[in-house]
Amino acid sequence: MAFLAHLESVVTQVEGSVACSVMGFDGIAVETFQAPQQADYASQVELSSAWVEYGNTLSQLKTGAELLKAGAVSEVSVNTEKLITLMRMVTPEYFVVLALRPEGNYGKGRYVLRVTAPKLKAELQ
Amino acid sequence: MAFLAHLESVVTQVEGSVACSVMGFDGIAVETFQAPQQADYASQVELSSAWVEYGNTLSQLKTGAELLKAGAVSEVSVNTEKLITLMRMVTPEYFVVLALRPEGNYGKGRYVLRVTAPKLKAELQ
């Protein structure tokens, strides 16, 4: 399971990336790649706390969506003053999350997660 | 309070818009503009049910974010197979929500909500 190479590729491709992780819906990260030069920033914004909170949100949305006619949730983003967070479903048990600085490339982040999710899914099977 | 003109302007500007609404965190819409030609689609995806669910999510994130170092939540999007939903905070009590068809213009939707939120805020005061 070569997750790390895929996560590093996401961080390298998307300007403003802080870190990228494959997480389970239990809130535990399977693998994380952190941009080396952004370690201080990740610590400053307490990235792991934010991810646990947002992961809970995604989990609730996933469950709630089963009752909705709008269909299954594929992608959620949560943007704050200091952090852009993009999340995309990989399997029913796992999702990929990318944190960017506020000035990061949001559109490219969405695109790169979309093309990376199937690669991560293949590794998980 | 001329909300409707602002909401209509959002729907007109953003390709693929289904409806745009100013909502309170109690889940009640203050005002809604629905694209006339998308009424069947809004009904098919049960838009109002989805918005109540997503509004709850935004409310939880807003509360949770007070404990996080990443700062206050400004924008959340939830994308499913059949619906793109963009939400942006207007005041601590109200947010604006825009629903797009999956092929809608996501980037333009974000931009237009960003410039419209201060106008809505001015109407609310």
Coordinates of N, CA and C in Angstrom, one line a residue:
Chain A
M1 N 0.8 -1.2 0.0 CA 0.0 0.0 0.0 C 0.9 1.2 0.0
A2 N 1.1 1.8 -1.2 CA 2.0 2.9 -1.4 C 1.3 4.2 -1.3
F3 N 0.6 4.5 -0.2 CA -0.2 5.7 -0.1 C 0.7 7.0 -0.2
L4 N 1.9 6.9 0.5 CA 2.7 8.1 0.7 C 3.1 8.8 -0.5
A5 N 3.4 8.0 -1.6 CA 3.9 8.6 -2.8 C 2.7 9.4 -3.5
H6 N 1.5 8.9 -3.3 CA 0.3 9.6 -3.9 C 0.1 10.9 -3.1
L7 N 0.2 10.8 -1.8 CA 0.0 12.0 -0.9 C 1.0 13.0 -1.2
E8 N 2.3 12.6 -1.3 CA 3.4 13.5 -1.6 C 3.1 14.2 -3.0
S9 N 2.6 13.4 -3.9 CA 2.4 14.0 -5.2 C 1.3 15.1 -5.2
V10 N 0.3 14.9 -4.4 CA -0.8 15.9 -4.2 C -0.2 17.2 -3.6
V11 N 0.6 17.0 -2.6 CA 1.2 18.2 -1.9 C 2.1 18.9 -2.8
T12 N 2.9 18.2 -3.6 CA 3.9 18.8 -4.5 C 3.1 19.6 -5.7
Q13 N 2.0 19.0 -6.1 CA 1.3 19.6 -7.3 C 0.5 20.8 -6.9
V14 N 0.0 20.9 -5.7 CA -1.0 21.9 -5.3 C -0.3 23.0 -4.5
E15 N -0.2 24.2 -5.1 CA 0.4 25.4 -4.4 C -0.3 25.7 -3.1
G16 N 0.5 25.9 -2.1 CA -0.1 26.3 -0.8 C -0.5 25.1 0.1
S17 N -0.1 23.9 -0.3 CA -0.5 22.7 0.5 C 0.3 22.7 1.8
V18 N -0.4 22.3 2.8 CA 0.2 22.1 4.2 C 0.4 20.6 4.4
A19 N -0.6 19.8 4.2 CA -0.5 18.4 4.4 C -1.7 17.7 3.7
C20 N -1.4 16.4 3.4 CA -2.5 15.5 2.8 C -2.5 14.2 3.5
S21 N -3.7 13.7 3.7 CA -3.8 12.5 4.5 C -4.9 11.5 4.0
V22 N -4.7 10.2 4.2 CA -5.8 9.3 4.0 C -6.3 9.0 5.4
M23 N -7.6 9.2 5.7 CA -8.1 9.0 7.0 C -9.3 8.0 7.0
G24 N -9.4 7.3 8.1 CA -10.6 6.5 8.2 C -11.7 7.3 8.9
F25 N -13.0 6.8 8.8 CA -14.1 7.6 9.4 C -14.1 7.4 10.9
D26 N -13.1 6.6 11.4 CA -12.9 6.6 12.9 C -12.0 7.7 13.3
G27 N -11.6 8.6 12.4 CA -10.8 9.8 12.8 C -9.3 9.5 12.8
I28 N -8.9 8.3 12.5 CA -7.5 7.9 12.6 C -6.9 8.0 11.2
A29 N -5.7 8.7 11.1 CA -5.0 8.9 9.8 C -4.3 7.6 9.5
V30 N -4.5 7.1 8.3 CA -3.8 5.9 7.8 C -2.3 6.3 7.4
E31 N -2.2 7.4 6.7 CA -0.9 7.9 6.3 C -1.1 9.4 6.0
T32 N 0.0 10.1 6.3 CA 0.0 11.6 6.1 C 1.3 12.0 5.4
F33 N 1.2 12.9 4.5 CA 2.4 13.6 4.0 C 2.3 15.1 4.3
Q34 N 3.3 15.6 5.0 CA 3.2 17.0 5.4 C 4.3 17.7 4.6
A35 N 3.9 18.9 4.1 CA 4.9 19.7 3.4 C 6.0 20.1 4.4
P36 N 7.3 19.8 4.1 CA 8.3 20.0 5.2 C 8.4 21.5 5.6
Q37 N 8.2 22.4 4.7 CA 8.3 23.8 5.0 C 7.1 24.4 5.7
Q38 N 6.0 23.6 5.8 CA 4.8 24.0 6.4 C 4.6 23.4 7.8
A39 N 5.6 22.8 8.4 CA 5.4 22.1 9.6 C 5.0 23.1 10.7
D40 N 5.6 24.3 10.7 CA 5.3 25.3 11.7 C 3.8 25.7 11.6
Y41 N 3.4 25.9 10.4 CA 2.0 26.4 10.1 C 1.0 25.3 10.6
A42 N 1.3 24.0 10.2 CA 0.4 22.9 10.7 C 0.3 22.9 12.2
S43 N 1.3 23.2 12.8 CA 1.3 23.2 14.3 C 0.6 24.4 14.8
Q44 N 0.8 25.5 14.2 CA 0.1 26.8 14.6 C -1.4 26.7 14.5
V45 N -1.9 26.1 13.4 CA -3.4 26.0 13.3 C -3.9 24.7 13.9
E46 N -3.1 23.9 14.5 CA -3.5 22.6 15.1 C -4.3 21.8 14.1
L47 N -3.6 21.5 13.1 CA -4.2 20.8 11.9 C -4.9 19.5 12.3
S48 N -4.2 18.7 13.2 CA -4.8 17.4 13.5 C -6.1 17.5 14.2
S49 N -6.3 18.5 15.1 CA -7.5 18.8 15.8 C -8.6 19.2 14.8
A50 N -8.3 20.1 13.9 CA -9.2 20.5 12.8 C -9.7 19.3 12.0
W51 N -8.8 18.4 11.6 CA -9.1 17.3 10.8 C -10.1 16.3 11.5
V52 N -9.8 16.1 12.8 CA -10.7 15.2 13.5 C -12.1 15.8 13.5
E53 N -12.2 17.1 13.8 CA -13.5 17.8 13.8 C -14.2 17.7 12.4
Y54 N -13.5 18.0 11.4 CA -14.0 18.0 10.0 C -14.4 16.6 9.6
G55 N -13.6 15.6 10.0 CA -13.8 14.2 9.6 C -15.1 13.8 10.3
N56 N -15.4 14.2 11.5 CA -16.7 13.9 12.1 C -17.8 14.5 11.3
T57 N -17.6 15.7 10.8 CA -18.7 16.4 10.0 C -18.9 15.5 8.7
L58 N -17.9 15.1 8.1 CA -18.0 14.4 6.8 C -18.8 13.0 7.1
S59 N -18.4 12.4 8.2 CA -19.1 11.2 8.6 C -20.6 11.4 8.9
Q60 N -20.9 12.5 9.5 CA -22.3 12.8 9.7 C -23.1 13.0 8.4
L61 N -22.4 13.8 7.5 CA -23.0 14.1 6.3 C -23.2 12.8 5.4
K62 N -22.2 11.9 5.5 CA -22.3 10.6 4.8 C -23.5 9.9 5.3
T63 N -23.7 9.8 6.6 CA -24.9 9.1 7.1 C -26.2 9.8 6.8
G64 N -26.2 11.1 7.0 CA -27.4 11.9 6.7 C -27.8 11.8 5.2
A65 N -26.8 11.7 4.4 CA -27.1 11.7 2.9 C -27.8 10.5 2.5
E66 N -27.7 9.4 3.2 CA -28.5 8.2 2.9 C -30.0 8.4 2.9
L67 N -30.4 9.4 3.6 CA -31.8 9.7 3.7 C -32.3 10.8 2.7
L68 N -31.3 11.4 2.0 CA -31.6 12.5 1.1 C -31.6 12.0 -0.3
K69 N -32.4 12.7 -1.1 CA -32.5 12.4 -2.5 C -31.4 13.0 -3.4
A70 N -30.6 13.9 -2.7 CA -29.5 14.5 -3.5 C -28.3 13.6 -3.8
G71 N -28.3 12.4 -3.1 CA -27.3 11.4 -3.4 C -26.2 11.4 -2.5
A72 N -25.3 10.4 -2.7 CA -24.1 10.2 -1.8 C -23.2 11.4 -1.8
V73 N -22.6 11.8 -0.7 CA -21.6 12.9 -0.6 C -20.3 12.4 -1.2
S74 N -19.8 13.2 -2.1 CA -18.5 12.9 -2.8 C -17.4 13.8 -2.3
E75 N -17.7 15.0 -1.9 CA -16.7 16.0 -1.6 C -17.2 17.1 -0.7
V76 N -16.4 17.4 0.3 CA -16.8 18.5 1.2 C -15.6 19.4 1.4
S77 N -15.8 20.7 1.5 CA -14.7 21.6 1.8 C -15.2 22.5 3.0
V78 N -14.2 22.8 3.8 CA -14.5 23.7 5.0 C -13.4 24.7 5.0
N79 N -13.8 26.0 4.8 CA -12.8 27.0 4.8 C -12.9 28.0 5.9
T80 N -11.8 28.2 6.6 CA -11.7 29.1 7.7 C -10.7 30.3 7.3
E81 N -10.6 31.2 8.3 CA -9.7 32.3 8.0 C -8.2 31.8 7.7
K82 N -7.9 30.7 8.4 CA -6.5 30.3 8.3 C -6.2 29.0 7.5
L83 N -7.3 28.4 7.1 CA -7.1 27.0 6.5 C -8.2 26.7 5.5
I84 N -7.8 26.2 4.3 CA -8.7 25.6 3.4 C -8.6 24.1 3.6
T85 N -9.7 23.4 3.8 CA -9.7 21.9 3.9 C -10.6 21.3 2.9
L86 N -10.0 20.4 2.0 CA -10.8 19.7 1.0 C -10.8 18.2 1.4
M87 N -12.0 17.7 1.3 CA -12.1 16.2 1.7 C -12.8 15.5 0.5
R88 N -12.4 14.4 0.2 CA -13.0 13.6 -0.9 C -13.2 12.1 -0.5
M89 N -14.3 11.6 -0.7 CA -14.5 10.2 -0.3 C -13.6 9.3 -1.2
V90 N -13.1 8.2 -0.6 CA -12.3 7.3 -1.3 C -13.0 5.9 -1.4
T91 N -13.4 5.4 -0.2 CA -14.3 4.2 -0.1 C -15.3 4.6 1.0
P92 N -16.2 3.7 1.2 CA -17.2 4.0 2.3 C -16.5 4.1 3.7
E93 N -15.2 3.6 3.8 CA -14.5 3.6 5.1 C -13.5 4.7 5.2
Y94 N -13.0 5.2 4.0 CA -11.8 6.1 4.0 C -12.1 7.3 3.1
F95 N -11.4 8.4 3.5 CA -11.4 9.6 2.7 C -10.0 10.2 2.7
V96 N -9.8 11.1 1.7 CA -8.6 11.8 1.6 C -8.8 13.3 1.9
V97 N -7.9 13.9 2.7 CA -8.1 15.2 3.1 C -6.8 16.0 2.8
L98 N -7.0 17.2 2.2 CA -5.9 18.1 1.9 C -6.1 19.5 2.6
A99 N -5.1 19.9 3.3 CA -5.1 21.2 3.9 C -4.3 22.2 3.1
L100 N -4.8 23.4 2.8 CA -4.1 24.4 2.1 C -4.1 25.7 3.0
R101 N -3.1 26.5 2.8 CA -3.1 27.8 3.3 C -4.2 28.6 2.6
P102 N -4.7 29.7 3.2 CA -5.9 30.4 2.6 C -5.6 30.9 1.2
E103 N -4.3 31.2 0.9 CA -4.0 31.7 -0.5 C -3.7 30.5 -1.4
G104 N -3.8 29.3 -1.0 CA -3.5 28.1 -1.8 C -4.4 28.0 -3.0
N105 N -4.1 27.1 -3.9 CA -4.8 26.9 -5.2 C -6.0 25.9 -5.0
Y106 N -7.1 26.5 -4.6 CA -8.3 25.7 -4.3 C -8.8 24.8 -5.4
G107 N -8.9 25.4 -6.6 CA -9.4 24.7 -7.8 C -8.5 23.5 -8.1
K108 N -7.2 23.8 -8.1 CA -6.2 22.7 -8.4 C -6.3 21.6 -7.4
G109 N -6.5 22.0 -6.1 CA -6.6 21.1 -5.0 C -7.8 20.1 -5.3
R110 N -8.9 20.7 -5.7 CA -10.1 19.8 -6.0 C -9.8 18.9 -7.1
Y111 N -9.2 19.4 -8.1 CA -8.9 18.6 -9.3 C -7.9 17.4 -9.0
V112 N -6.9 17.8 -8.3 CA -5.9 16.7 -7.9 C -6.4 15.7 -7.0
L113 N -7.3 16.1 -6.1 CA -7.9 15.1 -5.2 C -8.8 14.2 -6.0
R114 N -9.5 14.8 -7.0 CA -10.5 14.0 -7.8 C -9.7 12.9 -8.6
V115 N -8.5 13.2 -9.1 CA -7.8 12.2 -9.9 C -7.0 11.3 -9.0
T116 N -6.7 11.7 -7.8 CA -5.9 10.9 -6.9 C -6.8 9.9 -6.1
A117 N -8.0 10.2 -5.9 CA -8.9 9.3 -5.1 C -9.0 7.9 -5.7
P118 N -9.2 7.7 -7.0 CA -9.2 6.3 -7.5 C -7.9 5.6 -7.3
K119 N -6.8 6.3 -7.4 CA -5.5 5.7 -7.2 C -5.3 5.2 -5.7
L120 N -5.8 6.0 -4.8 CA -5.8 5.6 -3.4 C -6.7 4.4 -3.1
K121 N -7.9 4.5 -3.8 CA -8.9 3.4 -3.7 C -8.2 2.0 -4.1
A122 N -7.5 2.1 -5.2 CA -6.8 0.9 -5.8 C -5.9 0.3 -4.7
E123 N -5.2 1.2 -4.0 CA -4.2 0.8 -3.0 C -4.9 0.1 -1.8
L124 N -6.1 0.6 -1.5 CA -6.9 0.1 -0.4 C -7.5 -1.3 -0.6
Q125 N -7.5 -1.7 -1.9 CA -8.2 -3.0 -2.1 C -7.3 -4.2 -2.3
Chain B
M1 N -35.5 45.5 3.4 CA -34.6 44.4 3.2 C -34.8 43.7 1.9
A2 N -34.0 44.1 0.9 CA -34.2 43.7 -0.5 C -33.3 42.5 -0.8
F3 N -33.6 41.4 0.0 CA -32.8 40.2 -0.3 C -33.0 39.6 -1.6
L4 N -34.2 39.6 -2.1 CA -34.6 38.8 -3.2 C -33.8 39.2 -4.5
A5 N -33.6 40.5 -4.6 CA -32.9 41.0 -5.8 C -31.4 40.5 -5.8
H6 N -30.8 40.4 -4.6 CA -29.4 39.9 -4.5 C -29.4 38.4 -4.8
L7 N -30.4 37.7 -4.4 CA -30.4 36.2 -4.6 C -30.7 35.9 -6.0
E8 N -31.6 36.7 -6.6 CA -31.9 36.5 -8.1 C -30.6 36.8 -8.9
S9 N -29.9 37.8 -8.5 CA -28.7 38.2 -9.2 C -27.6 37.0 -9.1
V10 N -27.5 36.4 -8.0 CA -26.6 35.2 -7.9 C -27.1 34.1 -8.8
V11 N -28.3 33.8 -8.8 CA -28.9 32.7 -9.6 C -28.7 33.0 -11.1
T12 N -28.9 34.2 -11.5 CA -28.7 34.7 -12.9 C -27.3 34.6 -13.4
Q13 N -26.3 35.0 -12.4 CA -24.9 35.0 -12.8 C -24.2 33.7 -12.9
V14 N -24.7 32.7 -12.1 CA -24.0 31.5 -12.0 C -24.7 30.4 -12.8
E15 N -24.0 29.9 -13.8 CA -24.5 28.8 -14.7 C -24.8 27.6 -13.8
G16 N -26.0 27.0 -14.0 CA -26.4 25.7 -13.4 C -27.0 25.9 -12.0
S17 N -27.3 27.2 -11.7 CA -28.0 27.5 -10.4 C -29.3 26.9 -10.3
V18 N -29.7 26.3 -9.2 CA -31.0 25.7 -8.9 C -31.8 26.7 -8.1
A19 N -31.1 27.2 -7.0 CA -31.8 28.1 -6.1 C -30.7 28.7 -5.1
C20 N -31.1 29.9 -4.6 CA -30.2 30.6 -3.7 C -31.1 31.2 -2.5
S21 N -30.6 31.0 -1.3 CA -31.4 31.4 -0.2 C -30.6 32.0 0.9
V22 N -31.2 32.9 1.7 CA -30.6 33.4 3.0 C -31.3 32.6 4.1
M23 N -30.5 31.9 4.9 CA -31.1 31.1 5.9 C -30.5 31.4 7.3
G24 N -31.3 31.2 8.3 CA -30.9 31.4 9.7 C -30.3 30.0 10.2
F25 N -29.6 30.1 11.2 CA -29.0 28.8 11.7 C -30.0 28.0 12.5
D26 N -31.3 28.5 12.5 CA -32.4 27.7 13.0 C -33.0 26.8 11.9
G27 N -32.4 26.9 10.7 CA -32.8 26.1 9.6 C -34.0 26.7 8.8
I28 N -34.4 27.9 9.1 CA -35.5 28.5 8.4 C -35.0 29.5 7.4
A29 N -35.5 29.4 6.2 CA -35.1 30.3 5.1 C -35.8 31.6 5.3
V30 N -35.0 32.7 5.2 CA -35.5 34.1 5.3 C -36.1 34.5 4.0
E31 N -35.4 34.1 2.9 CA -35.8 34.4 1.5 C -35.1 33.5 0.6
T32 N -35.8 33.1 -0.5 CA -35.3 32.1 -1.5 C -35.6 32.6 -2.9
F33 N -34.6 32.5 -3.8 CA -34.9 32.7 -5.2 C -34.6 31.4 -5.9
Q34 N -35.6 30.8 -6.5 CA -35.4 29.6 -7.3 C -35.4 29.9 -8.8
A35 N -34.5 29.3 -9.5 CA -34.4 29.4 -10.9 C -35.7 28.8 -11.5
P36 N -36.5 29.6 -12.2 CA -37.9 29.0 -12.6 C -37.8 27.7 -13.4
Q37 N -36.8 27.6 -14.2 CA -36.7 26.4 -15.1 C -36.1 25.2 -14.3
Q38 N -35.7 25.4 -13.0 CA -35.1 24.3 -12.3 C -36.1 23.8 -11.2
A39 N -37.3 24.2 -11.2 CA -38.3 23.9 -10.1 C -38.4 22.4 -10.0
D40 N -38.5 21.7 -11.2 CA -38.6 20.2 -11.2 C -37.4 19.6 -10.5
Y41 N -36.2 20.1 -10.9 CA -35.0 19.5 -10.4 C -34.9 19.7 -8.8
A42 N -35.3 20.9 -8.4 CA -35.3 21.2 -6.9 C -36.2 20.2 -6.2
S43 N -37.3 19.9 -6.8 CA -38.3 19.0 -6.2 C -37.7 17.6 -6.2
Q44 N -37.1 17.2 -7.3 CA -36.6 15.8 -7.5 C -35.5 15.5 -6.5
V45 N -34.6 16.5 -6.2 CA -33.5 16.2 -5.3 C -33.9 16.6 -3.8
E46 N -35.2 17.0 -3.7 CA -35.7 17.4 -2.3 C -34.7 18.5 -1.7
L47 N -34.6 19.6 -2.4 CA -33.6 20.6 -2.0 C -33.8 21.1 -0.6
S48 N -35.0 21.3 -0.2 CA -35.2 21.9 1.2 C -34.7 20.9 2.3
S49 N -34.9 19.6 2.0 CA -34.4 18.7 3.0 C -32.9 18.7 3.1
A50 N -32.3 18.7 1.9 CA -30.8 18.8 1.9 C -30.3 20.0 2.6
W51 N -30.9 21.1 2.4 CA -30.5 22.4 3.0 C -30.6 22.4 4.5
V52 N -31.7 21.8 5.0 CA -31.8 21.7 6.5 C -30.7 20.8 7.0
E53 N -30.4 19.7 6.4 CA -29.3 18.8 6.8 C -27.9 19.6 6.8
Y54 N -27.7 20.2 5.6 CA -26.4 20.9 5.5 C -26.3 22.1 6.4
G55 N -27.4 22.8 6.6 CA -27.4 23.9 7.5 C -27.0 23.5 9.0
N56 N -27.5 22.3 9.4 CA -27.1 21.8 10.7 C -25.6 21.5 10.7
T57 N -25.1 21.0 9.6 CA -23.7 20.7 9.6 C -22.9 22.0 9.7
L58 N -23.3 23.1 9.0 CA -22.6 24.4 9.1 C -22.7 24.9 10.5
S59 N -23.8 24.7 11.1 CA -24.0 25.2 12.5 C -23.1 24.5 13.5
Q60 N -23.0 23.2 13.3 CA -22.0 22.4 14.2 C -20.6 22.8 13.9
L61 N -20.2 23.0 12.7 CA -18.9 23.4 12.3 C -18.6 24.8 12.9
K62 N -19.5 25.7 12.9 CA -19.4 27.0 13.5 C -19.1 27.0 15.0
T63 N -19.9 26.1 15.6 CA -19.7 26.0 17.1 C -18.3 25.3 17.4
G64 N -18.0 24.2 16.6 CA -16.8 23.5 16.8 C -15.6 24.3 16.6
A65 N -15.7 25.2 15.6 CA -14.5 26.0 15.2 C -14.1 27.0 16.2
E66 N -15.0 27.3 17.2 CA -14.6 28.2 18.3 C -13.5 27.6 19.1
L67 N -13.4 26.3 19.1 CA -12.4 25.6 19.9 C -11.1 25.3 19.1
L68 N -11.2 25.6 17.8 CA -10.1 25.3 16.9 C -9.2 26.5 16.6
K69 N -7.9 26.3 16.4 CA -7.0 27.3 16.1 C -7.0 27.7 14.6
A70 N -7.8 27.0 13.8 CA -7.8 27.3 12.4 C -8.7 28.5 12.1
G71 N -9.4 29.0 13.1 CA -10.2 30.2 12.9 C -11.7 29.9 12.6
A72 N -12.5 31.0 12.4 CA -13.9 30.9 12.2 C -14.2 30.3 10.8
V73 N -15.2 29.6 10.7 CA -15.6 29.0 9.4 C -16.2 30.1 8.5
S74 N -15.7 30.3 7.3 CA -16.3 31.3 6.4 C -17.1 30.7 5.3
E75 N -16.8 29.4 4.9 CA -17.4 28.9 3.7 C -17.3 27.3 3.8
V76 N -18.4 26.7 3.4 CA -18.5 25.2 3.4 C -19.2 24.8 2.1
S77 N -18.7 23.8 1.5 CA -19.4 23.2 0.3 C -19.6 21.7 0.5
V78 N -20.7 21.2 0.1 CA -21.0 19.8 0.2 C -21.5 19.4 -1.2
N79 N -20.8 18.4 -1.8 CA -21.1 18.0 -3.2 C -21.5 16.6 -3.2
T80 N -22.7 16.3 -3.8 CA -23.1 14.9 -4.0 C -23.2 14.6 -5.4
E81 N -23.7 13.4 -5.8 CA -23.8 13.0 -7.2 C -24.8 14.0 -7.9
K82 N -25.8 14.5 -7.2 CA -26.8 15.3 -8.0 C -26.8 16.8 -7.6
L83 N -26.0 17.2 -6.7 CA -26.1 18.6 -6.2 C -24.8 19.1 -5.7
I84 N -24.5 20.3 -6.1 CA -23.4 21.1 -5.5 C -24.0 22.1 -4.6
T85 N -23.6 22.2 -3.3 CA -24.2 23.2 -2.4 C -23.0 24.0 -1.8
L86 N -23.1 25.3 -2.0 CA -22.1 26.2 -1.5 C -22.8 27.1 -0.4
M87 N -22.1 27.2 0.8 CA -22.7 28.0 1.9 C -21.6 29.0 2.3
R88 N -22.0 30.2 2.6 CA -21.1 31.2 3.1 C -21.7 32.0 4.2
M89 N -21.0 32.2 5.3 CA -21.4 32.9 6.4 C -21.7 34.4 6.0
V90 N -22.8 34.9 6.6 CA -23.2 36.3 6.3 C -23.0 37.1 7.6
T91 N -23.6 36.6 8.7 CA -23.5 37.1 10.0 C -23.4 35.9 11.0
P92 N -23.2 36.1 12.3 CA -23.2 34.9 13.2 C -24.6 34.2 13.2
E93 N -25.6 34.9 12.7 CA -27.0 34.2 12.8 C -27.4 33.7 11.4
Y94 N -26.9 34.3 10.3 CA -27.4 33.9 9.0 C -26.3 33.5 8.0
F95 N -26.7 32.7 7.0 CA -25.7 32.3 6.0 C -26.5 32.3 4.7
V96 N -25.7 32.3 3.6 CA -26.3 32.3 2.2 C -25.9 30.9 1.6
V97 N -26.9 30.3 1.0 CA -26.7 29.0 0.4 C -27.1 29.0 -1.1
L98 N -26.2 28.4 -1.9 CA -26.5 28.3 -3.3 C -26.4 26.8 -3.8
A99 N -27.5 26.4 -4.4 CA -27.5 25.0 -5.0 C -27.2 25.0 -6.5
L100 N -26.3 24.2 -6.9 CA -26.1 24.1 -8.4 C -26.3 22.7 -8.8
R101 N -26.6 22.5 -10.1 CA -26.5 21.2 -10.7 C -25.1 20.7 -10.7
P102 N -24.8 19.4 -10.8 CA -23.4 18.9 -10.7 C -22.5 19.5 -11.8
E103 N -23.1 19.9 -12.9 CA -22.3 20.5 -14.0 C -22.2 22.0 -13.9
G104 N -22.7 22.6 -12.8 CA -22.8 24.0 -12.7 C -21.4 24.6 -12.5
N105 N -21.3 25.9 -12.5 CA -20.0 26.6 -12.4 C -19.6 26.9 -11.0
Y106 N -18.9 25.9 -10.4 CA -18.5 25.9 -9.0 C -17.7 27.1 -8.6
G107 N -16.7 27.4 -9.4 CA -15.7 28.5 -9.1 C -16.5 29.9 -9.1
K108 N -17.3 30.0 -10.1 CA -18.1 31.3 -10.2 C -19.1 31.4 -9.1
G109 N -19.6 30.3 -8.7 CA -20.6 30.3 -7.5 C -19.9 30.8 -6.3
R110 N -18.7 30.3 -6.0 CA -17.9 30.7 -4.9 C -17.6 32.2 -4.9
Y111 N -17.2 32.6 -6.1 CA -16.9 34.1 -6.3 C -18.1 34.9 -6.0
V112 N -19.2 34.6 -6.7 CA -20.4 35.4 -6.6 C -20.9 35.4 -5.1
L113 N -20.8 34.3 -4.4 CA -21.3 34.3 -3.0 C -20.4 35.2 -2.2
R114 N -19.1 35.2 -2.5 CA -18.1 36.0 -1.7 C -18.4 37.5 -1.9
V115 N -18.8 37.9 -3.1 CA -19.1 39.4 -3.3 C -20.5 39.7 -2.8
T116 N -21.4 38.7 -2.8 CA -22.8 39.0 -2.4 C -23.0 39.0 -0.9
A117 N -22.2 38.2 -0.2 CA -22.4 38.1 1.3 C -22.4 39.5 2.0
P118 N -21.4 40.4 1.7 CA -21.4 41.7 2.3 C -22.7 42.5 2.0
K119 N -23.2 42.4 0.8 CA -24.5 43.1 0.4 C -25.6 42.6 1.2
L120 N -25.7 41.3 1.4 CA -26.8 40.7 2.3 C -26.6 41.1 3.7
K121 N -25.4 41.1 4.1 CA -25.1 41.6 5.5 C -25.6 43.0 5.8
A122 N -25.4 43.9 4.8 CA -25.8 45.3 4.9 C -27.4 45.3 5.0
E123 N -28.1 44.4 4.3 CA -29.5 44.4 4.3 C -30.0 43.9 5.7
L124 N -29.2 43.1 6.3 CA -29.7 42.5 7.6 C -29.5 43.4 8.8
Q125 N -28.8 44.5 8.5 CA -28.5 45.4 9.7 C -29.4 46.6 9.8

